[in-house]
Short mmCIF file of C-alpha atoms and ligand atoms in Angstrom, two decimals:
data_model
loop_
_atom_site.label_atom_id
_atom_site.label_comp_id
_atom_site.label_asym_id
_atom_site.label_seq_id
_atom_site.Cartn_x
_atom_site.Cartn_y
_atom_site.Cartn_z
CA MET A 1278 16.02 -13.47 -3.13
CA ALA A 1279 19.41 -12.46 -1.86
CA ASP A 1280 20.96 -14.18 0.99
CA PHE A 1281 22.31 -11.68 3.59
CA PHE A 1282 20.60 -13.27 6.49
CA GLY A 1283 21.09 -16.97 5.44
CA ASN A 1284 20.81 -18.16 9.04
CA ILE A 1285 17.40 -16.58 9.53
CA GLY A 1286 14.28 -17.83 7.67
CA GLN A 1287 10.92 -16.38 7.04
CA ILE A 1288 9.46 -14.98 10.26
CA LYS A 1289 6.22 -16.65 10.99
CA PHE A 1290 3.30 -15.89 13.29
CA GLU A 1291 3.37 -18.39 16.16
CA GLY A 1292 0.97 -16.71 18.60
CA LYS A 1293 1.47 -15.15 21.99
CA GLY A 1294 2.37 -18.43 23.54
CA SER A 1295 5.46 -18.84 21.44
CA THR A 1296 8.91 -18.06 23.11
CA ASN A 1297 10.70 -18.23 19.71
CA PRO A 1298 12.46 -14.87 19.45
CA LEU A 1299 12.28 -15.09 15.63
CA ALA A 1300 8.53 -15.48 15.42
CA PHE A 1301 5.67 -12.97 15.55
CA LYS A 1302 3.42 -13.28 18.69
CA TYR A 1303 0.75 -10.79 17.62
CA TYR A 1304 1.49 -9.78 13.91
CA ASN A 1305 -0.39 -12.22 11.71
CA PRO A 1306 -0.19 -10.52 8.40
CA ASP A 1307 -3.12 -12.23 6.67
CA ALA A 1308 -5.39 -12.42 9.68
CA MET A 1309 -8.50 -10.38 9.29
CA ILE A 1310 -9.23 -7.51 11.60
CA MET A 1311 -12.13 -5.03 10.99
CA GLY A 1312 -12.70 -6.46 7.55
CA LYS A 1313 -9.08 -6.20 6.38
CA PRO A 1314 -5.88 -8.21 6.68
CA MET A 1315 -3.58 -6.98 9.37
CA ARG A 1316 -0.89 -6.17 6.87
CA GLU A 1317 -3.29 -3.84 5.21
CA GLN A 1318 -4.51 -2.20 8.37
CA LEU A 1319 -0.91 -1.57 9.59
CA LYS A 1320 0.94 -0.97 6.36
CA PHE A 1321 4.39 -1.42 7.80
CA ALA A 1322 7.39 0.24 6.24
CA LEU A 1323 11.15 -0.33 6.42
CA SER A 1324 13.12 3.03 6.72
CA TRP A 1325 16.03 2.84 4.42
CA TRP A 1326 18.11 5.35 6.35
CA HIS A 1327 18.17 3.60 9.80
CA THR A 1328 18.00 -0.05 8.63
CA MET A 1329 20.19 -0.11 5.53
CA GLY A 1330 22.41 2.78 6.40
CA GLY A 1331 22.49 3.39 10.08
CA ALA A 1332 25.70 1.91 11.56
CA GLY A 1333 25.04 3.31 15.08
CA ALA A 1334 27.26 6.27 14.98
CA ASP A 1335 26.41 8.92 17.72
CA MET A 1336 27.71 12.17 18.85
CA PHE A 1337 30.40 10.41 20.82
CA GLY A 1338 31.39 7.59 18.69
CA VAL A 1339 31.59 5.99 15.22
CA GLY A 1340 29.23 3.19 14.06
CA THR A 1341 29.37 -0.23 15.69
CA ALA A 1342 27.48 -2.22 12.95
CA ASP A 1343 28.57 -3.00 9.40
CA ARG A 1344 26.07 -1.59 6.91
CA THR A 1345 28.06 -2.10 3.83
CA TRP A 1346 26.33 -5.30 2.88
CA GLY A 1347 29.36 -6.67 1.16
CA GLY A 1348 29.85 -3.68 -1.05
CA SER A 1349 33.13 -1.78 -1.27
CA ASP A 1350 32.46 1.61 -2.93
CA PRO A 1351 29.45 3.88 -2.63
CA MET A 1352 27.58 2.59 -5.67
CA SER A 1353 28.25 -1.13 -4.93
CA ILE A 1354 27.11 -0.55 -1.37
CA SER A 1355 23.89 1.21 -2.65
CA LYS A 1356 23.22 -1.77 -4.98
CA ALA A 1357 23.89 -4.27 -2.18
CA LYS A 1358 21.46 -2.28 0.07
CA VAL A 1359 18.67 -3.01 -2.36
CA ASN A 1360 19.19 -6.74 -2.27
CA ALA A 1361 19.47 -6.80 1.49
CA ALA A 1362 16.47 -4.54 2.05
CA PHE A 1363 14.20 -6.71 -0.15
CA GLU A 1364 15.47 -9.84 1.59
CA LEU A 1365 14.52 -8.29 4.98
CA MET A 1366 11.14 -7.00 3.84
CA GLU A 1367 10.36 -10.42 2.39
CA LYS A 1368 11.43 -12.31 5.54
CA LEU A 1369 9.67 -9.82 7.88
CA SER A 1370 6.34 -9.56 5.76
CA ILE A 1371 6.84 -5.83 5.38
CA ASP A 1372 5.14 -4.49 2.27
CA TYR A 1373 6.52 -1.03 2.03
CA TYR A 1374 9.71 1.01 2.42
CA ALA A 1375 10.70 4.66 2.54
CA TRP A 1376 13.81 6.56 1.69
CA HIS A 1377 15.62 9.84 1.33
CA ASP A 1378 17.26 10.30 -2.11
CA ARG A 1379 20.84 10.20 -0.58
CA ASP A 1380 20.01 7.02 1.37
CA ILE A 1381 19.53 5.07 -1.76
CA ALA A 1382 22.19 6.62 -3.98
CA PRO A 1383 25.35 8.50 -2.98
CA GLU A 1384 25.82 12.26 -3.03
CA MET A 1385 28.25 13.03 -5.84
CA PRO A 1386 30.46 16.16 -6.53
CA THR A 1387 27.85 17.74 -8.73
CA LEU A 1388 23.99 17.61 -8.76
CA ALA A 1389 23.99 16.27 -12.21
CA GLU A 1390 26.15 13.31 -11.27
CA SER A 1391 24.06 12.69 -8.08
CA ASN A 1392 20.86 12.63 -10.27
CA GLU A 1393 22.61 10.11 -12.58
CA LYS A 1394 23.42 7.70 -9.78
CA LEU A 1395 19.96 8.09 -8.32
CA ASP A 1396 18.37 7.21 -11.70
CA GLU A 1397 20.54 4.05 -11.74
CA ILE A 1398 19.33 2.87 -8.29
CA VAL A 1399 15.72 3.90 -8.95
CA ASP A 1400 15.76 1.58 -11.94
CA ILE A 1401 17.02 -1.23 -9.79
CA LEU A 1402 14.41 -0.52 -7.12
CA ALA A 1403 11.66 -0.62 -9.77
CA GLU A 1404 12.82 -3.94 -10.90
CA ALA A 1405 12.96 -5.30 -7.32
CA GLN A 1406 9.38 -3.89 -6.67
CA LYS A 1407 8.09 -5.60 -9.88
CA LYS A 1408 9.62 -8.92 -8.77
CA THR A 1409 8.43 -8.76 -5.25
CA GLY A 1410 5.32 -6.65 -5.06
CA LYS A 1411 6.84 -4.49 -2.45
CA LYS A 1412 5.88 -0.76 -2.64
CA LEU A 1413 7.31 2.68 -1.91
CA LEU A 1414 5.42 4.31 1.04
CA TRP A 1415 7.01 7.65 0.52
CA GLY A 1416 10.17 9.26 -0.73
CA THR A 1417 11.94 12.51 0.47
CA ALA A 1418 15.12 14.58 -0.23
CA LYS A 1419 17.89 14.74 2.27
CA CYS A 1420 18.16 18.43 2.36
CA PHE A 1421 19.92 18.68 5.70
CA ASP A 1422 23.21 16.80 6.00
CA HIS A 1423 25.36 18.29 3.41
CA PRO A 1424 27.19 21.41 4.60
CA ARG A 1425 25.60 23.52 1.90
CA TYR A 1426 22.44 23.24 3.85
CA MET A 1427 23.94 24.50 7.15
CA HIS A 1428 21.55 27.51 7.13
CA GLY A 1429 18.55 25.66 5.71
CA ALA A 1430 17.44 24.55 2.32
CA GLY A 1431 14.11 26.01 1.52
CA THR A 1432 14.73 28.53 4.17
CA SER A 1433 18.30 29.37 3.31
CA PRO A 1434 19.50 33.01 3.15
CA SER A 1435 21.29 32.08 0.04
CA ALA A 1436 19.05 31.94 -3.13
CA ASP A 1437 21.75 29.65 -4.74
CA VAL A 1438 21.38 27.22 -2.11
CA TYR A 1439 17.54 27.38 -2.40
CA CYS A 1440 17.76 26.69 -6.15
CA TYR A 1441 20.00 23.57 -5.41
CA ALA A 1442 17.29 22.49 -2.88
CA VAL A 1443 14.36 23.10 -5.45
CA ALA A 1444 16.22 21.02 -8.06
CA GLN A 1445 17.04 18.19 -5.67
CA ILE A 1446 13.58 17.99 -4.32
CA LYS A 1447 12.13 18.04 -7.97
CA LYS A 1448 14.29 15.08 -8.76
CA ALA A 1449 13.32 13.15 -5.49
CA VAL A 1450 9.56 13.88 -6.48
CA GLU A 1451 10.23 12.45 -9.92
CA SER A 1452 11.85 9.33 -8.41
CA THR A 1453 8.92 8.82 -6.09
CA VAL A 1454 6.51 9.08 -9.05
CA LYS A 1455 8.69 6.63 -11.02
CA LEU A 1456 8.52 4.01 -8.22
CA GLY A 1457 4.74 4.54 -7.73
CA GLY A 1458 5.08 6.06 -4.30
CA ASN A 1459 1.87 7.73 -2.95
CA GLY A 1460 3.56 9.95 -0.34
CA TYR A 1461 6.22 12.55 -0.47
CA VAL A 1462 7.57 13.89 2.95
CA PHE A 1463 8.98 17.31 3.79
CA TRP A 1464 10.88 17.11 7.04
CA GLY A 1465 12.56 20.48 7.74
CA GLY A 1466 15.80 19.19 9.23
CA ARG A 1467 17.53 22.53 8.91
CA GLU A 1468 14.39 24.67 8.29
CA GLY A 1469 14.57 26.66 11.52
CA TYR A 1470 16.92 28.92 13.28
CA GLU A 1471 19.58 29.09 16.01
CA THR A 1472 19.16 32.88 16.81
CA LEU A 1473 16.68 35.49 15.65
CA LEU A 1474 19.64 37.99 15.74
CA ASN A 1475 20.59 36.69 12.13
CA THR A 1476 17.18 35.55 10.90
CA ASN A 1477 14.52 37.01 8.71
CA MET A 1478 11.88 34.63 9.80
CA ALA A 1479 9.01 36.07 7.55
CA LEU A 1480 11.09 35.71 4.36
CA GLU A 1481 12.31 32.28 5.20
CA LEU A 1482 8.85 31.01 5.76
CA ASP A 1483 7.47 32.80 2.67
CA ASN A 1484 10.28 31.16 0.61
CA MET A 1485 9.41 27.68 2.13
CA ALA A 1486 5.87 28.04 1.00
CA ARG A 1487 6.96 29.17 -2.46
CA LEU A 1488 9.09 26.02 -2.67
CA MET A 1489 6.25 23.83 -1.58
CA HIS A 1490 3.78 25.36 -4.17
CA MET A 1491 6.37 24.91 -7.04
CA ILE A 1492 6.85 21.28 -6.00
CA VAL A 1493 3.15 20.56 -5.71
CA ASP A 1494 2.40 22.21 -9.01
CA TYR A 1495 5.18 20.30 -10.73
CA ALA A 1496 4.35 17.00 -9.11
CA ARG A 1497 0.67 17.27 -10.20
CA SER A 1498 1.85 18.19 -13.73
CA ILE A 1499 3.67 14.92 -14.09
CA GLY A 1500 0.71 12.92 -12.81
CA TYR A 1501 1.44 12.58 -9.06
CA LYS A 1502 -1.84 11.77 -7.23
CA GLY A 1503 -0.55 10.99 -3.81
CA ASP A 1504 -0.29 13.05 -0.76
CA PHE A 1505 2.35 15.47 0.46
CA TYR A 1506 3.22 15.31 4.14
CA ILE A 1507 4.95 17.74 6.53
CA GLU A 1508 6.55 15.94 9.36
CA PRO A 1509 6.55 18.27 12.51
CA LYS A 1510 9.42 18.40 14.85
CA PRO A 1511 10.04 21.06 17.36
CA LYS A 1512 13.94 20.98 17.68
CA GLU A 1513 16.95 19.09 16.70
CA PRO A 1514 19.07 19.77 14.64
CA THR A 1515 17.99 23.44 14.81
CA LYS A 1516 17.17 24.94 18.16
CA HIS A 1517 13.78 26.08 16.88
CA GLN A 1518 12.21 24.18 13.83
CA TYR A 1519 9.55 25.98 11.96
CA ASP A 1520 7.46 22.87 11.74
CA PHE A 1521 7.25 22.68 15.50
CA ASP A 1522 4.15 20.46 15.99
CA THR A 1523 0.91 19.66 14.10
CA ALA A 1524 -0.94 22.75 15.14
CA THR A 1525 1.87 25.05 13.96
CA VAL A 1526 2.06 23.26 10.69
CA ILE A 1527 -1.70 23.54 10.14
CA ALA A 1528 -1.45 27.29 10.66
CA PHE A 1529 1.49 27.49 8.09
CA LEU A 1530 -0.49 25.47 5.61
CA ARG A 1531 -3.57 27.47 5.92
CA LYS A 1532 -1.69 30.79 5.68
CA TYR A 1533 -0.18 29.80 2.40
CA GLY A 1534 -3.00 27.96 0.92
CA LEU A 1535 -1.22 24.51 1.04
CA ASP A 1536 -3.87 22.76 3.06
CA LYS A 1537 -5.47 20.97 0.23
CA ASP A 1538 -2.49 19.09 -0.81
CA PHE A 1539 -0.63 18.43 2.44
CA LYS A 1540 -1.23 16.13 5.41
CA MET A 1541 0.90 15.21 8.36
CA ASN A 1542 3.43 12.54 8.83
CA ILE A 1543 3.40 12.20 12.59
CA GLU A 1544 6.47 10.78 14.46
CA ALA A 1545 6.04 9.59 18.02
CA ASN A 1546 9.45 10.72 19.22
CA HIS A 1547 8.85 14.22 17.75
CA ALA A 1548 5.51 14.48 19.44
CA THR A 1549 7.24 13.85 22.87
CA LEU A 1550 10.05 16.32 21.96
CA ALA A 1551 7.24 18.89 21.53
CA GLN A 1552 5.95 18.12 25.05
CA HIS A 1553 2.88 16.35 23.52
CA THR A 1554 1.80 12.84 23.70
CA PHE A 1555 1.91 10.78 20.40
CA GLN A 1556 -1.90 10.62 20.68
CA HIS A 1557 -2.31 14.32 20.97
CA GLU A 1558 -0.50 14.90 17.80
CA LEU A 1559 -2.69 12.27 16.03
CA ARG A 1560 -5.80 13.74 17.35
CA VAL A 1561 -4.88 17.31 16.19
CA ALA A 1562 -4.29 15.83 12.76
CA ARG A 1563 -7.54 13.83 12.77
CA ASP A 1564 -9.72 16.66 14.01
CA ASN A 1565 -8.39 18.85 11.38
CA GLY A 1566 -8.64 16.37 8.41
CA VAL A 1567 -4.89 16.18 8.00
CA PHE A 1568 -3.95 12.80 9.29
CA GLY A 1569 -1.69 11.12 6.75
CA SER A 1570 0.98 8.70 7.74
CA ILE A 1571 3.06 7.68 10.91
CA ASP A 1572 6.67 7.39 11.66
CA ALA A 1573 6.51 4.74 14.36
CA ASN A 1574 9.21 4.89 17.02
CA GLN A 1575 9.61 6.01 20.75
CA GLY A 1576 11.82 8.39 22.68
CA ASP A 1577 13.16 7.86 26.12
CA MET A 1578 11.60 10.11 28.67
CA LEU A 1579 14.77 10.50 30.49
CA LEU A 1580 16.70 11.78 27.42
CA GLY A 1581 15.89 15.01 25.82
CA TRP A 1582 16.64 14.14 22.28
CA ASP A 1583 15.42 12.15 19.31
CA THR A 1584 16.54 8.59 20.07
CA ASP A 1585 14.24 6.84 17.41
CA GLN A 1586 13.86 3.57 19.30
CA PHE A 1587 11.83 0.73 18.15
CA PRO A 1588 8.42 1.07 19.62
CA THR A 1589 7.60 -1.31 22.46
CA ASN A 1590 5.26 0.75 24.58
CA ILE A 1591 1.90 -1.07 24.30
CA TYR A 1592 -0.21 1.85 25.69
CA ASP A 1593 1.11 4.29 23.20
CA ALA A 1594 0.64 1.91 20.28
CA THR A 1595 -2.90 1.15 21.35
CA LEU A 1596 -3.93 4.75 21.65
CA CYS A 1597 -2.24 5.48 18.39
CA MET A 1598 -4.12 2.73 16.58
CA TYR A 1599 -7.35 3.96 18.23
CA GLU A 1600 -6.84 7.29 16.54
CA VAL A 1601 -5.94 5.67 13.29
CA ILE A 1602 -9.16 3.61 13.42
CA LYS A 1603 -11.15 6.78 14.34
CA ALA A 1604 -9.55 8.57 11.42
CA GLY A 1605 -10.83 5.89 9.07
CA GLY A 1606 -7.51 3.91 8.72
CA PHE A 1607 -4.66 4.52 6.39
CA THR A 1608 -5.24 5.60 2.73
CA ASN A 1609 -1.87 6.66 1.14
CA GLY A 1610 -0.07 6.52 4.56
CA GLY A 1611 1.19 3.78 6.70
CA LEU A 1612 3.45 2.87 9.70
CA ASN A 1613 6.99 3.59 8.85
CA PHE A 1614 9.66 2.37 11.36
CA ASP A 1615 11.69 5.45 11.73
CA SER A 1616 13.46 3.48 14.38
CA LYS A 1617 16.93 2.08 14.85
CA PRO A 1618 18.31 -0.63 17.09
CA ARG A 1619 20.53 0.81 20.03
CA ARG A 1620 24.07 1.40 19.34
CA GLY A 1621 24.90 -1.78 21.31
CA SER A 1622 22.57 -3.91 19.32
CA PHE A 1623 24.88 -4.29 16.42
CA THR A 1624 24.40 -7.65 14.89
CA PRO A 1625 22.17 -8.58 11.93
CA GLU A 1626 19.79 -10.55 14.22
CA ASP A 1627 19.24 -7.34 16.14
CA ILE A 1628 17.56 -5.90 13.01
CA PHE A 1629 15.13 -8.83 13.18
CA TYR A 1630 14.58 -8.60 16.86
CA SER A 1631 13.86 -4.96 16.53
CA TYR A 1632 11.42 -5.10 13.75
CA ILE A 1633 9.67 -8.09 15.32
CA ALA A 1634 9.40 -6.11 18.65
CA GLY A 1635 7.99 -3.02 16.89
CA MET A 1636 5.67 -4.93 14.56
CA ASP A 1637 4.23 -7.02 17.45
CA THR A 1638 3.73 -3.97 19.42
CA PHE A 1639 1.61 -2.34 16.79
CA ALA A 1640 -0.22 -5.47 15.98
CA LEU A 1641 -1.21 -5.73 19.56
CA GLY A 1642 -1.94 -2.01 19.56
CA LEU A 1643 -4.32 -2.55 16.63
CA ILE A 1644 -5.93 -5.64 18.50
CA ASN A 1645 -6.40 -3.58 21.59
CA ALA A 1646 -7.67 -0.52 19.70
CA GLU A 1647 -10.41 -2.61 17.95
CA LYS A 1648 -11.41 -3.95 21.52
CA ILE A 1649 -11.71 -0.39 22.86
CA VAL A 1650 -14.02 0.55 20.01
CA ALA A 1651 -16.12 -2.68 20.39
CA ASP A 1652 -16.27 -2.31 24.18
CA GLY A 1653 -17.58 1.09 23.80
CA ARG A 1654 -17.27 2.24 27.40
CA LEU A 1655 -14.59 4.91 26.78
CA ASP A 1656 -16.41 6.34 23.80
CA LYS A 1657 -19.74 6.33 25.70
CA PHE A 1658 -18.24 8.13 28.59
CA VAL A 1659 -16.97 10.98 26.46
CA GLU A 1660 -20.25 11.13 24.64
CA GLU A 1661 -22.09 11.48 28.04
CA ARG A 1662 -19.65 13.98 29.30
CA TYR A 1663 -20.78 16.39 26.59
CA ALA A 1664 -24.43 15.68 26.60
CA SER A 1665 -25.43 19.18 27.62
CA TRP A 1666 -24.48 20.12 24.16
CA ASN A 1667 -27.14 17.95 22.60
CA THR A 1668 -30.24 19.62 23.87
CA GLY A 1669 -31.36 22.92 25.29
CA ILE A 1670 -29.01 25.88 25.50
CA GLY A 1671 -25.98 23.74 24.36
CA ALA A 1672 -27.72 22.66 21.13
CA ASP A 1673 -28.97 26.30 20.52
CA ILE A 1674 -25.30 27.52 20.90
CA ILE A 1675 -24.24 24.91 18.32
CA SER A 1676 -26.99 25.66 15.91
CA GLY A 1677 -26.34 29.52 16.24
CA LYS A 1678 -29.81 30.10 17.54
CA ALA A 1679 -28.80 31.31 20.91
CA LYS A 1680 -27.27 34.74 20.70
CA ILE A 1681 -25.06 36.42 23.31
CA GLU A 1682 -28.11 38.07 24.96
CA ASP A 1683 -29.96 34.76 25.14
CA ILE A 1684 -26.91 33.21 26.78
CA GLU A 1685 -26.60 36.06 29.28
CA LYS A 1686 -30.32 35.73 30.03
CA TYR A 1687 -29.86 32.07 30.63
CA ALA A 1688 -26.81 32.44 32.85
CA LEU A 1689 -28.48 35.05 35.02
CA ALA A 1690 -31.60 33.01 35.55
CA LYS A 1691 -29.54 29.93 36.37
CA GLY A 1692 -27.49 31.37 39.20
CA GLU A 1693 -24.50 29.22 40.31
CA VAL A 1694 -23.83 26.18 37.98
CA MET A 1695 -21.46 24.03 39.95
CA ASP A 1696 -24.07 21.32 40.18
CA SER A 1697 -23.93 20.84 36.35
CA LEU A 1698 -20.51 19.36 36.64
CA THR A 1699 -19.70 15.65 36.95
CA SER A 1700 -16.42 14.04 37.83
CA GLY A 1701 -13.73 13.62 34.98
CA ARG A 1702 -13.17 10.10 36.39
CA GLN A 1703 -9.65 9.78 34.97
CA GLU A 1704 -8.53 6.91 37.25
CA TYR A 1705 -11.79 5.00 36.57
CA LEU A 1706 -11.25 5.41 32.78
CA GLU A 1707 -7.49 4.31 33.07
CA ALA A 1708 -8.67 1.25 34.90
CA ILE A 1709 -11.29 0.45 32.09
CA LEU A 1710 -8.40 0.80 29.69
CA ASN A 1711 -6.22 -1.72 31.48
CA ASN A 1712 -9.26 -3.97 31.87
CA ILE A 1713 -9.84 -3.96 28.16
CA MET A 1714 -6.14 -4.36 27.31
CA PHE A 1715 -5.38 -7.12 29.72
CA ALA A 1716 -8.78 -8.97 29.90
C1 XLS B 491 14.45 13.12 11.63
C2 XLS B 491 13.31 12.77 10.79
C3 XLS B 491 13.61 12.17 9.41
C4 XLS B 491 12.33 12.27 8.60
C5 XLS B 491 12.55 12.10 7.20
O1 XLS B 491 14.26 13.41 12.79
O2 XLS B 491 12.47 11.82 11.53
O3 XLS B 491 14.11 10.94 9.39
O4 XLS B 491 11.40 11.26 8.96
O5 XLS B 491 13.47 13.13 6.68
CA1 CA B 492 10.64 10.73 11.02
CA1 CA B 493 13.06 11.16 14.94
#
């Protein structure tokens, strides 16, 4: 194992009484919960872009942290990142990682040269995976930061740019397959518009679907059995992103016949940017059979942009894990920390503090979610609230037996129906949630 963090040893579970900042308080990787070790329930992943590459630059200033890992040119930095990443994963008991192609290997003057460098790093990653047992959660292509993608990639008005994107994504899929990844993400960073005055929205969306069909067919032809994910986000960088939220993406997938191959990669901060709760997005995905994977982070309610903070909100993590449990747990997906330390948290130790905070938050979320299910009060309340659909006219509507005339007759005979209503009891339920979480 490389030694970039020599002063920090293996992070151990010490329990909630511990005050050691370099210990887990809730995440106990091998502890069993609902029949599986915590590490398998949570399937944590390290995000290569933020952790290995994100130096803290923002719109107003350059980076504050050194993320060259002792390397000096793009390829030596890329290689050093592999060593540092695997040391981090080892020390933090993180079993998975996720990348964009250009996070792991540099962009070169031509696509052919970029592909060559990518191959070189993918071979090194394959070797590191073999040695350590770490796995690739998902791969993706960075089709948004190079200037060629200023007007989009799969939705570019330029057919030449579109071809470049198809070729780049094809290569990223091949690299994902080579590394045994079971997930491939499409996040439409520039797939949207700034103004409809210059945009043929219908053609752009048709073309995006054409690209996705080509990629799915190709990936299946080379033996890829994993999931494809779309990661919804309503805005940023474009004013209007096509993959606005889960419901919008589901409509797109169904329109173009892509719903058999695609699931959602739901990011907490993107949910709140769409004016939804994180739980809402997960629920829409679960109810529609497209729950796939999660990008764990949180935004700041006072800031209107994508801050990608390490998640520390226990309520959100608890309700997230409740949805995950109800969806049957992760299959190919997992919890990827698409999160970065704040710009002012620039030291190597901050990477550890950040991951420990995020991992403990989700471990506690999982513990709490199991308690909610075992307690049963919340589930029972919802069940009873809809009891009128289990018998009588409600059951007849659901079975299709009651026709519109029967329903009219029923309503006319009933007269006023105010007395069929019961209280929604929101405060009572919120208090139960607190009681379960803090008991
Ligand atoms: C940016 C997205 C991005 C995707 C992967 O907002 O979260 O990082 O997760 O392209
Ligand atoms: Ca993300
Ligand atoms: Ca984000």
